[in-house]
Amino acid sequence: MMPRVILHNSISLDGSLTGFEPHMELHYRLVGSYKPDAHLIGSHTITTGIELYEDGVPEEHASDFKKSKRSRSLPLWVIIDTRGALQGVLHTCRRFELCRDVILLVSERTPSGYLQYLSERNYTYHVVGRNHVDLKQALLLLSETYQIKTIVTDTGRILGNLLIEHGFVEEISLLVHPVIVGGASYPIFSEVKILQRLQLKKFERLEEHYLWLVYHVQKE
Ligand SMILES: NC(=O)c1ccc[n+]([C@@H]2O[C@H](COP(=O)([O-])OP(=O)(O)OC[C@H]3O[C@@H](n4cnc5c(N)ncnc54)[C@H](OP(=O)(O)O)[C@@H]3O)[C@@H](O)[C@H]2O)c1
């Protein structure tokens, strides 16, 4: 069975994903309200997150080579990375206290050196697709192998728009910030090529100036 996929993003009033400082505490409070079994994240989101929020990449320690033993109530982080963009930096994700464990989705074209890097550090990875990751196959695999029922994807435009366009997103959750980014904006939906009809499920004013909007994506 396909898992339920919720796209959750923080945006400016003019729909930009970047160019402002997201209210992280509020962003993750809303993510947590879905009690996700997993987060699905694109590799660009991880690399830009490390650049923005980490003070450089720390050296690896022996503990970074072992799987974390955290509570099963925490979500898994499922990261798509077919090109090995995260080689050398994945331990920053594994160290994150709210992440149960990191699982990689790769493809047949993924460099063997990257697969070796993953194996040496005991990261579980799955080969799903020839070139890019086959998203349908990936979602089915997560459901069947890990019994994942609810996925929150708080990723960027590339992966988010692909998931919408393929009809895999059931709900869109937006935390609208009281800012306008203007000319430098990175519009959240600009790569969706097929009209999407939505139904408003919920709207809530938060911390005075923020708005939480939740839409159900209608299936054609
Ligand atoms: N405001 C927010 O809530 C929010 C949240 C997250 C991120 N962001 C921002 O968004 C930006 C990063 O996002 P992004 O839009 O560059 O990328 P992204 O959403 O991280 O997506 C990139 C991922 O999409 C995969 N991909 C590309 N084409 C694919 C295909 N045809 N089939 C399957 N998978 C495919 C790539 O896989 P491979 O290349 O490995 O094949 C890669 O893992 C950053 O600026 C970040 O700050 C904002």
PDB file of C-alpha atoms and ligand atoms in Angstrom:
ATOM      1  CA  MET A   1       0.000   0.000   0.000  1.00  0.00           C
ATOM      2  CA  MET A   2       1.250   3.498  -0.801  1.00  0.00           C
ATOM      3  CA  PRO A   3       2.028   5.571   2.312  1.00  0.00           C
ATOM      4  CA  ARG A   4       0.282   8.851   2.997  1.00  0.00           C
ATOM      5  CA  VAL A   5       2.571  11.689   1.872  1.00  0.00           C
ATOM      6  CA  ILE A   6       2.302  15.184   3.338  1.00  0.00           C
ATOM      7  CA  LEU A   7       4.346  17.983   1.790  1.00  0.00           C
ATOM      8  CA  HIS A   8       5.224  20.480   4.507  1.00  0.00           C
ATOM      9  CA  ASN A   9       7.054  23.735   3.786  1.00  0.00           C
ATOM     10  CA  SER A  10       7.714  27.113   5.284  1.00  0.00           C
ATOM     11  CA  ILE A  11       7.071  29.842   2.735  1.00  0.00           C
ATOM     12  CA  SER A  12       7.030  33.622   2.457  1.00  0.00           C
ATOM     13  CA  LEU A  13       3.761  35.411   1.719  1.00  0.00           C
ATOM     14  CA  ASP A  14       4.799  35.467  -1.953  1.00  0.00           C
ATOM     15  CA  GLY A  15       5.410  31.710  -1.989  1.00  0.00           C
ATOM     16  CA  SER A  16       9.193  31.545  -1.780  1.00  0.00           C
ATOM     17  CA  LEU A  17      10.938  28.581  -0.164  1.00  0.00           C
ATOM     18  CA  THR A  18      14.126  30.555   0.406  1.00  0.00           C
ATOM     19  CA  GLY A  19      15.351  34.091   0.996  1.00  0.00           C
ATOM     20  CA  PHE A  20      14.098  34.416   4.590  1.00  0.00           C
ATOM     21  CA  GLU A  21      14.713  32.772   7.937  1.00  0.00           C
ATOM     22  CA  PRO A  22      12.155  30.041   8.628  1.00  0.00           C
ATOM     23  CA  HIS A  23      10.702  29.801  12.133  1.00  0.00           C
ATOM     24  CA  MET A  24      12.277  26.390  12.787  1.00  0.00           C
ATOM     25  CA  GLU A  25      10.600  25.682  16.097  1.00  0.00           C
ATOM     26  CA  LEU A  26       7.160  26.296  14.593  1.00  0.00           C
ATOM     27  CA  HIS A  27       8.063  24.471  11.372  1.00  0.00           C
ATOM     28  CA  TYR A  28       9.038  21.296  13.270  1.00  0.00           C
ATOM     29  CA  ARG A  29       6.166  21.598  15.749  1.00  0.00           C
ATOM     30  CA  LEU A  30       3.769  21.327  12.798  1.00  0.00           C
ATOM     31  CA  VAL A  31       5.777  18.450  11.281  1.00  0.00           C
ATOM     32  CA  GLY A  32       5.545  16.635  14.624  1.00  0.00           C
ATOM     33  CA  SER A  33       1.768  17.047  14.692  1.00  0.00           C
ATOM     34  CA  TYR A  34       1.581  14.535  11.816  1.00  0.00           C
ATOM     35  CA  LYS A  35       3.527  11.943  13.848  1.00  0.00           C
ATOM     36  CA  PRO A  36       5.389  10.868  10.684  1.00  0.00           C
ATOM     37  CA  ASP A  37       7.071   7.471  10.424  1.00  0.00           C
ATOM     38  CA  ALA A  38       9.579   9.011   8.030  1.00  0.00           C
ATOM     39  CA  HIS A  39      10.831  12.216   6.447  1.00  0.00           C
ATOM     40  CA  LEU A  40      11.599  12.061   2.732  1.00  0.00           C
ATOM     41  CA  ILE A  41      14.317  14.541   1.815  1.00  0.00           C
ATOM     42  CA  GLY A  42      16.261  15.480  -1.327  1.00  0.00           C
ATOM     43  CA  SER A  43      20.039  15.699  -1.265  1.00  0.00           C
ATOM     44  CA  HIS A  44      20.076  19.449  -2.148  1.00  0.00           C
ATOM     45  CA  THR A  45      17.970  20.149   0.911  1.00  0.00           C
ATOM     46  CA  ILE A  46      20.531  18.372   3.078  1.00  0.00           C
ATOM     47  CA  THR A  47      23.554  20.110   1.515  1.00  0.00           C
ATOM     48  CA  THR A  48      21.975  23.581   1.757  1.00  0.00           C
ATOM     49  CA  GLY A  49      20.799  22.803   5.316  1.00  0.00           C
ATOM     50  CA  ILE A  50      24.369  21.957   6.319  1.00  0.00           C
ATOM     51  CA  GLU A  51      25.638  25.188   4.721  1.00  0.00           C
ATOM     52  CA  LEU A  52      22.978  27.301   6.420  1.00  0.00           C
ATOM     53  CA  TYR A  53      22.704  25.750   9.861  1.00  0.00           C
ATOM     54  CA  GLU A  54      25.916  23.870  10.613  1.00  0.00           C
ATOM     55  CA  ASP A  55      29.163  25.507  11.598  1.00  0.00           C
ATOM     56  CA  GLY A  56      31.170  23.479   9.066  1.00  0.00           C
ATOM     57  CA  VAL A  57      31.219  19.672   8.823  1.00  0.00           C
ATOM     58  CA  PRO A  58      32.628  18.096  11.995  1.00  0.00           C
ATOM     59  CA  GLU A  59      35.252  15.361  11.832  1.00  0.00           C
ATOM     60  CA  GLU A  60      33.933  11.822  11.903  1.00  0.00           C
ATOM     61  CA  HIS A  61      34.300   9.795  15.101  1.00  0.00           C
ATOM     62  CA  ALA A  62      34.078   6.025  15.630  1.00  0.00           C
ATOM     63  CA  SER A  63      30.458   6.449  16.819  1.00  0.00           C
ATOM     64  CA  ASP A  64      29.532   7.912  13.388  1.00  0.00           C
ATOM     65  CA  PHE A  65      30.194   4.483  11.856  1.00  0.00           C
ATOM     66  CA  LYS A  66      27.472   2.827  13.929  1.00  0.00           C
ATOM     67  CA  LYS A  67      23.722   2.916  13.510  1.00  0.00           C
ATOM     68  CA  SER A  68      22.056   5.134  16.075  1.00  0.00           C
ATOM     69  CA  LYS A  69      19.956   3.386  18.715  1.00  0.00           C
ATOM     70  CA  ARG A  70      17.210   5.915  19.216  1.00  0.00           C
ATOM     71  CA  SER A  71      13.556   5.506  20.127  1.00  0.00           C
ATOM     72  CA  ARG A  72      11.340   3.799  17.563  1.00  0.00           C
ATOM     73  CA  SER A  73       8.881   6.629  18.040  1.00  0.00           C
ATOM     74  CA  LEU A  74      11.249   8.954  16.158  1.00  0.00           C
ATOM     75  CA  PRO A  75      10.947   9.247  12.365  1.00  0.00           C
ATOM     76  CA  LEU A  76      13.411   7.701   9.939  1.00  0.00           C
ATOM     77  CA  TRP A  77      15.158  10.087   7.566  1.00  0.00           C
ATOM     78  CA  VAL A  78      14.940   8.760   4.041  1.00  0.00           C
ATOM     79  CA  ILE A  79      17.303  10.665   1.774  1.00  0.00           C
ATOM     80  CA  ILE A  80      17.454  10.435  -2.010  1.00  0.00           C
ATOM     81  CA  ASP A  81      21.026  10.695  -3.243  1.00  0.00           C
ATOM     82  CA  THR A  82      21.901   8.946  -6.497  1.00  0.00           C
ATOM     83  CA  ARG A  83      25.064  10.964  -7.192  1.00  0.00           C
ATOM     84  CA  GLY A  84      26.797  10.628  -3.853  1.00  0.00           C
ATOM     85  CA  ALA A  85      26.377  14.331  -3.085  1.00  0.00           C
ATOM     86  CA  LEU A  86      26.406  13.570   0.643  1.00  0.00           C
ATOM     87  CA  GLN A  87      29.630  11.599   0.754  1.00  0.00           C
ATOM     88  CA  GLY A  88      31.617  12.851   3.742  1.00  0.00           C
ATOM     89  CA  VAL A  89      28.759  14.753   5.398  1.00  0.00           C
ATOM     90  CA  LEU A  90      26.088  12.168   6.238  1.00  0.00           C
ATOM     91  CA  HIS A  91      27.181  11.928   9.868  1.00  0.00           C
ATOM     92  CA  THR A  92      25.716  15.427  10.415  1.00  0.00           C
ATOM     93  CA  CYS A  93      22.289  13.867   9.706  1.00  0.00           C
ATOM     94  CA  ARG A  94      22.913  10.736  11.759  1.00  0.00           C
ATOM     95  CA  ARG A  95      23.892  12.861  14.757  1.00  0.00           C
ATOM     96  CA  PHE A  96      20.609  14.794  14.694  1.00  0.00           C
ATOM     97  CA  GLU A  97      18.747  13.805  17.843  1.00  0.00           C
ATOM     98  CA  LEU A  98      15.289  13.804  16.303  1.00  0.00           C
ATOM     99  CA  CYS A  99      16.301  11.339  13.575  1.00  0.00           C
ATOM    100  CA  ARG A 100      15.874   7.622  14.375  1.00  0.00           C
ATOM    101  CA  ASP A 101      18.179   6.499  11.586  1.00  0.00           C
ATOM    102  CA  VAL A 102      19.207   7.504   8.072  1.00  0.00           C
ATOM    103  CA  ILE A 103      18.243   5.412   5.042  1.00  0.00           C
ATOM    104  CA  LEU A 104      19.499   6.203   1.559  1.00  0.00           C
ATOM    105  CA  LEU A 105      17.712   5.703  -1.741  1.00  0.00           C
ATOM    106  CA  VAL A 106      20.141   5.357  -4.638  1.00  0.00           C
ATOM    107  CA  SER A 107      20.011   4.113  -8.232  1.00  0.00           C
ATOM    108  CA  GLU A 108      21.915   1.849 -10.593  1.00  0.00           C
ATOM    109  CA  ARG A 109      24.098   4.801 -11.644  1.00  0.00           C
ATOM    110  CA  THR A 110      25.229   5.668  -8.109  1.00  0.00           C
ATOM    111  CA  PRO A 111      29.057   5.696  -7.911  1.00  0.00           C
ATOM    112  CA  SER A 112      30.437   2.509  -6.312  1.00  0.00           C
ATOM    113  CA  GLY A 113      32.732   4.615  -4.096  1.00  0.00           C
ATOM    114  CA  TYR A 114      29.671   6.170  -2.495  1.00  0.00           C
ATOM    115  CA  LEU A 115      28.081   2.758  -1.883  1.00  0.00           C
ATOM    116  CA  GLN A 116      31.307   1.683  -0.206  1.00  0.00           C
ATOM    117  CA  TYR A 117      31.241   4.847   1.967  1.00  0.00           C
ATOM    118  CA  LEU A 118      27.667   3.934   3.005  1.00  0.00           C
ATOM    119  CA  SER A 119      28.468   0.268   3.721  1.00  0.00           C
ATOM    120  CA  GLU A 120      31.554   1.098   5.794  1.00  0.00           C
ATOM    121  CA  ARG A 121      29.376   3.312   7.998  1.00  0.00           C
ATOM    122  CA  ASN A 122      26.462   0.894   8.281  1.00  0.00           C
ATOM    123  CA  TYR A 123      23.949   3.060   6.438  1.00  0.00           C
ATOM    124  CA  THR A 124      21.120   1.038   4.958  1.00  0.00           C
ATOM    125  CA  TYR A 125      20.601   1.853   1.292  1.00  0.00           C
ATOM    126  CA  HIS A 126      18.207   0.657  -1.384  1.00  0.00           C
ATOM    127  CA  VAL A 127      18.740   0.715  -5.145  1.00  0.00           C
ATOM    128  CA  VAL A 128      15.444   1.875  -6.651  1.00  0.00           C
ATOM    129  CA  GLY A 129      15.652   2.975 -10.262  1.00  0.00           C
ATOM    130  CA  ARG A 130      18.098   3.122 -13.142  1.00  0.00           C
ATOM    131  CA  ASN A 131      19.001   6.801 -13.331  1.00  0.00           C
ATOM    132  CA  HIS A 132      17.035   8.754 -10.752  1.00  0.00           C
ATOM    133  CA  VAL A 133      15.141   7.059  -7.950  1.00  0.00           C
ATOM    134  CA  ASP A 134      11.812   5.619  -9.092  1.00  0.00           C
ATOM    135  CA  LEU A 135       9.556   7.463  -6.652  1.00  0.00           C
ATOM    136  CA  LYS A 136       6.614   5.056  -6.826  1.00  0.00           C
ATOM    137  CA  GLN A 137       8.840   2.060  -6.278  1.00  0.00           C
ATOM    138  CA  ALA A 138      10.532   3.922  -3.415  1.00  0.00           C
ATOM    139  CA  LEU A 139       7.266   4.716  -1.633  1.00  0.00           C
ATOM    140  CA  LEU A 140       6.076   1.116  -1.984  1.00  0.00           C
ATOM    141  CA  LEU A 141       9.407  -0.154  -0.672  1.00  0.00           C
ATOM    142  CA  LEU A 142       9.196   2.112   2.386  1.00  0.00           C
ATOM    143  CA  SER A 143       5.703   0.855   3.114  1.00  0.00           C
ATOM    144  CA  GLU A 144       6.541  -2.837   2.641  1.00  0.00           C
ATOM    145  CA  THR A 145      10.017  -2.930   4.208  1.00  0.00           C
ATOM    146  CA  TYR A 146       9.585  -0.491   7.072  1.00  0.00           C
ATOM    147  CA  GLN A 147       5.780  -0.451   7.528  1.00  0.00           C
ATOM    148  CA  ILE A 148       5.835   3.288   6.922  1.00  0.00           C
ATOM    149  CA  LYS A 149       2.337   4.693   6.780  1.00  0.00           C
ATOM    150  CA  THR A 150       2.876   8.458   7.054  1.00  0.00           C
ATOM    151  CA  ILE A 151       5.665  10.398   5.364  1.00  0.00           C
ATOM    152  CA  VAL A 152       6.288  14.109   5.774  1.00  0.00           C
ATOM    153  CA  THR A 153       8.416  15.539   3.016  1.00  0.00           C
ATOM    154  CA  ASP A 154       9.835  18.920   4.025  1.00  0.00           C
ATOM    155  CA  THR A 155      12.105  19.087   1.049  1.00  0.00           C
ATOM    156  CA  GLY A 156      12.757  21.735  -1.589  1.00  0.00           C
ATOM    157  CA  ARG A 157      11.048  22.507  -4.886  1.00  0.00           C
ATOM    158  CA  ILE A 158      12.637  19.815  -7.067  1.00  0.00           C
ATOM    159  CA  LEU A 159      11.547  16.753  -5.118  1.00  0.00           C
ATOM    160  CA  GLY A 160       8.383  18.370  -3.754  1.00  0.00           C
ATOM    161  CA  ASN A 161       7.123  19.290  -7.234  1.00  0.00           C
ATOM    162  CA  LEU A 162       7.933  15.825  -8.626  1.00  0.00           C
ATOM    163  CA  LEU A 163       5.940  14.177  -5.838  1.00  0.00           C
ATOM    164  CA  ILE A 164       2.967  16.481  -6.488  1.00  0.00           C
ATOM    165  CA  GLU A 165       3.101  15.997 -10.243  1.00  0.00           C
ATOM    166  CA  HIS A 166       3.133  12.204  -9.918  1.00  0.00           C
ATOM    167  CA  GLY A 167       0.060  12.374  -7.702  1.00  0.00           C
ATOM    168  CA  PHE A 168       1.821  11.009  -4.595  1.00  0.00           C
ATOM    169  CA  VAL A 169       1.061  13.957  -2.286  1.00  0.00           C
ATOM    170  CA  GLU A 170      -2.189  13.719  -0.355  1.00  0.00           C
ATOM    171  CA  GLU A 171      -1.859  16.872   1.699  1.00  0.00           C
ATOM    172  CA  ILE A 172       0.034  20.183   1.411  1.00  0.00           C
ATOM    173  CA  SER A 173       0.855  21.900   4.673  1.00  0.00           C
ATOM    174  CA  LEU A 174       2.222  25.447   4.460  1.00  0.00           C
ATOM    175  CA  LEU A 175       3.549  27.646   7.219  1.00  0.00           C
ATOM    176  CA  VAL A 176       3.196  31.132   5.752  1.00  0.00           C
ATOM    177  CA  HIS A 177       5.720  33.596   7.165  1.00  0.00           C
ATOM    178  CA  PRO A 178       5.040  37.330   7.421  1.00  0.00           C
ATOM    179  CA  VAL A 179       7.682  38.322   4.848  1.00  0.00           C
ATOM    180  CA  ILE A 180       7.853  39.102   1.137  1.00  0.00           C
ATOM    181  CA  VAL A 181      10.988  37.877  -0.627  1.00  0.00           C
ATOM    182  CA  GLY A 182      10.221  39.557  -3.936  1.00  0.00           C
ATOM    183  CA  GLY A 183      12.597  39.321  -6.896  1.00  0.00           C
ATOM    184  CA  ALA A 184      14.935  36.784  -5.304  1.00  0.00           C
ATOM    185  CA  SER A 185      12.139  34.314  -4.555  1.00  0.00           C
ATOM    186  CA  TYR A 186      12.367  30.540  -5.173  1.00  0.00           C
ATOM    187  CA  PRO A 187       8.698  29.832  -5.926  1.00  0.00           C
ATOM    188  CA  ILE A 188       7.447  26.713  -4.217  1.00  0.00           C
ATOM    189  CA  PHE A 189       5.295  25.264  -7.031  1.00  0.00           C
ATOM    190  CA  SER A 190       6.851  26.657 -10.219  1.00  0.00           C
ATOM    191  CA  GLU A 191       7.930  23.261 -11.619  1.00  0.00           C
ATOM    192  CA  VAL A 192       4.529  21.597 -11.299  1.00  0.00           C
ATOM    193  CA  LYS A 193       3.348  21.247 -14.887  1.00  0.00           C
ATOM    194  CA  ILE A 194      -0.137  19.834 -14.321  1.00  0.00           C
ATOM    195  CA  LEU A 195      -3.009  21.782 -12.754  1.00  0.00           C
ATOM    196  CA  GLN A 196      -3.662  20.586  -9.207  1.00  0.00           C
ATOM    197  CA  ARG A 197      -7.081  21.044  -7.597  1.00  0.00           C
ATOM    198  CA  LEU A 198      -7.056  21.470  -3.845  1.00  0.00           C
ATOM    199  CA  GLN A 199      -9.504  21.584  -0.967  1.00  0.00           C
ATOM    200  CA  LEU A 200      -8.776  23.743   2.060  1.00  0.00           C
ATOM    201  CA  LYS A 201      -8.805  21.477   5.140  1.00  0.00           C
ATOM    202  CA  LYS A 202      -7.561  23.832   7.794  1.00  0.00           C
ATOM    203  CA  PHE A 203      -6.255  27.336   8.491  1.00  0.00           C
ATOM    204  CA  GLU A 204      -4.873  28.557  11.753  1.00  0.00           C
ATOM    205  CA  ARG A 205      -3.239  31.757  12.937  1.00  0.00           C
ATOM    206  CA  LEU A 206      -0.060  30.989  14.895  1.00  0.00           C
ATOM    207  CA  GLU A 207       2.106  33.229  17.040  1.00  0.00           C
ATOM    208  CA  GLU A 208       0.149  36.285  15.894  1.00  0.00           C
ATOM    209  CA  HIS A 209       1.636  36.738  12.412  1.00  0.00           C
ATOM    210  CA  TYR A 210       2.031  33.225  10.981  1.00  0.00           C
ATOM    211  CA  LEU A 211      -0.586  31.263   9.094  1.00  0.00           C
ATOM    212  CA  TRP A 212      -0.836  27.471   8.835  1.00  0.00           C
ATOM    213  CA  LEU A 213      -2.683  26.371   5.713  1.00  0.00           C
ATOM    214  CA  VAL A 214      -3.498  22.739   5.010  1.00  0.00           C
ATOM    215  CA  TYR A 215      -4.866  21.611   1.656  1.00  0.00           C
ATOM    216  CA  HIS A 216      -6.053  18.203   0.483  1.00  0.00           C
ATOM    217  CA  VAL A 217      -4.887  17.395  -3.050  1.00  0.00           C
ATOM    218  CA  GLN A 218      -7.787  16.151  -5.128  1.00  0.00           C
ATOM    219  CA  LYS A 219      -7.122  13.100  -7.263  1.00  0.00           C
ATOM    220  CA  GLU A 220      -8.344  13.417 -10.854  1.00  0.00           C
TER     221      GLU A 220
HETATM  222  N1  LIG B   1      11.283  26.549   3.159  1.00  0.00           N
HETATM  223  C1  LIG B   1      11.243  25.237   3.297  1.00  0.00           C
HETATM  224  O1  LIG B   1      10.338  24.660   3.917  1.00  0.00           O
HETATM  225  C2  LIG B   1      12.338  24.411   2.652  1.00  0.00           C
HETATM  226  C3  LIG B   1      12.422  23.033   2.941  1.00  0.00           C
HETATM  227  C4  LIG B   1      13.420  22.291   2.328  1.00  0.00           C
HETATM  228  C5  LIG B   1      14.319  22.903   1.459  1.00  0.00           C
HETATM  229  N2  LIG B   1      14.212  24.234   1.217  1.00  0.00           N
HETATM  230  C6  LIG B   1      15.145  24.901   0.263  1.00  0.00           C
HETATM  231  O2  LIG B   1      15.056  24.239  -0.998  1.00  0.00           O
HETATM  232  C7  LIG B   1      16.348  24.199  -1.613  1.00  0.00           C
HETATM  233  C8  LIG B   1      16.755  22.736  -1.883  1.00  0.00           C
HETATM  234  O3  LIG B   1      15.790  22.110  -2.621  1.00  0.00           O
HETATM  235  P1  LIG B   1      15.877  21.831  -4.176  1.00  0.00           P
HETATM  236  O4  LIG B   1      14.604  22.281  -4.761  1.00  0.00           O
HETATM  237  O5  LIG B   1      17.160  22.353  -4.757  1.00  0.00           O
HETATM  238  O6  LIG B   1      16.025  20.246  -4.215  1.00  0.00           O
HETATM  239  P2  LIG B   1      15.421  19.018  -3.328  1.00  0.00           P
HETATM  240  O7  LIG B   1      13.974  19.216  -3.027  1.00  0.00           O
HETATM  241  O8  LIG B   1      16.367  18.735  -2.233  1.00  0.00           O
HETATM  242  O9  LIG B   1      15.422  17.868  -4.422  1.00  0.00           O
HETATM  243  C9  LIG B   1      16.588  17.338  -4.945  1.00  0.00           C
HETATM  244  C10 LIG B   1      16.409  15.832  -4.964  1.00  0.00           C
HETATM  245  O10 LIG B   1      15.502  15.487  -5.997  1.00  0.00           O
HETATM  246  C11 LIG B   1      15.993  14.300  -6.604  1.00  0.00           C
HETATM  247  N3  LIG B   1      15.521  14.230  -7.993  1.00  0.00           N
HETATM  248  C12 LIG B   1      15.777  15.100  -8.989  1.00  0.00           C
HETATM  249  N4  LIG B   1      15.172  14.700 -10.115  1.00  0.00           N
HETATM  250  C13 LIG B   1      14.539  13.531  -9.820  1.00  0.00           C
HETATM  251  C14 LIG B   1      13.746  12.622 -10.583  1.00  0.00           C
HETATM  252  N5  LIG B   1      13.486  12.852 -11.876  1.00  0.00           N
HETATM  253  N6  LIG B   1      13.230  11.546  -9.958  1.00  0.00           N
HETATM  254  C15 LIG B   1      13.493  11.304  -8.653  1.00  0.00           C
HETATM  255  N7  LIG B   1      14.231  12.134  -7.872  1.00  0.00           N
HETATM  256  C16 LIG B   1      14.761  13.227  -8.458  1.00  0.00           C
HETATM  257  C17 LIG B   1      17.497  14.428  -6.532  1.00  0.00           C
HETATM  258  O11 LIG B   1      18.038  13.147  -6.546  1.00  0.00           O
HETATM  259  P3  LIG B   1      19.463  12.780  -7.196  1.00  0.00           P
HETATM  260  O12 LIG B   1      20.090  14.039  -7.682  1.00  0.00           O
HETATM  261  O13 LIG B   1      20.162  12.149  -6.076  1.00  0.00           O
HETATM  262  O14 LIG B   1      19.090  11.827  -8.286  1.00  0.00           O
HETATM  263  C18 LIG B   1      17.705  15.090  -5.177  1.00  0.00           C
HETATM  264  O15 LIG B   1      17.826  14.144  -4.135  1.00  0.00           O
HETATM  265  C19 LIG B   1      17.316  24.826  -0.649  1.00  0.00           C
HETATM  266  O16 LIG B   1      17.527  26.166  -1.017  1.00  0.00           O
HETATM  267  C20 LIG B   1      16.592  24.751   0.694  1.00  0.00           C
HETATM  268  O17 LIG B   1      16.986  25.771   1.571  1.00  0.00           O
HETATM  269  C21 LIG B   1      13.255  25.012   1.795  1.00  0.00           C
END
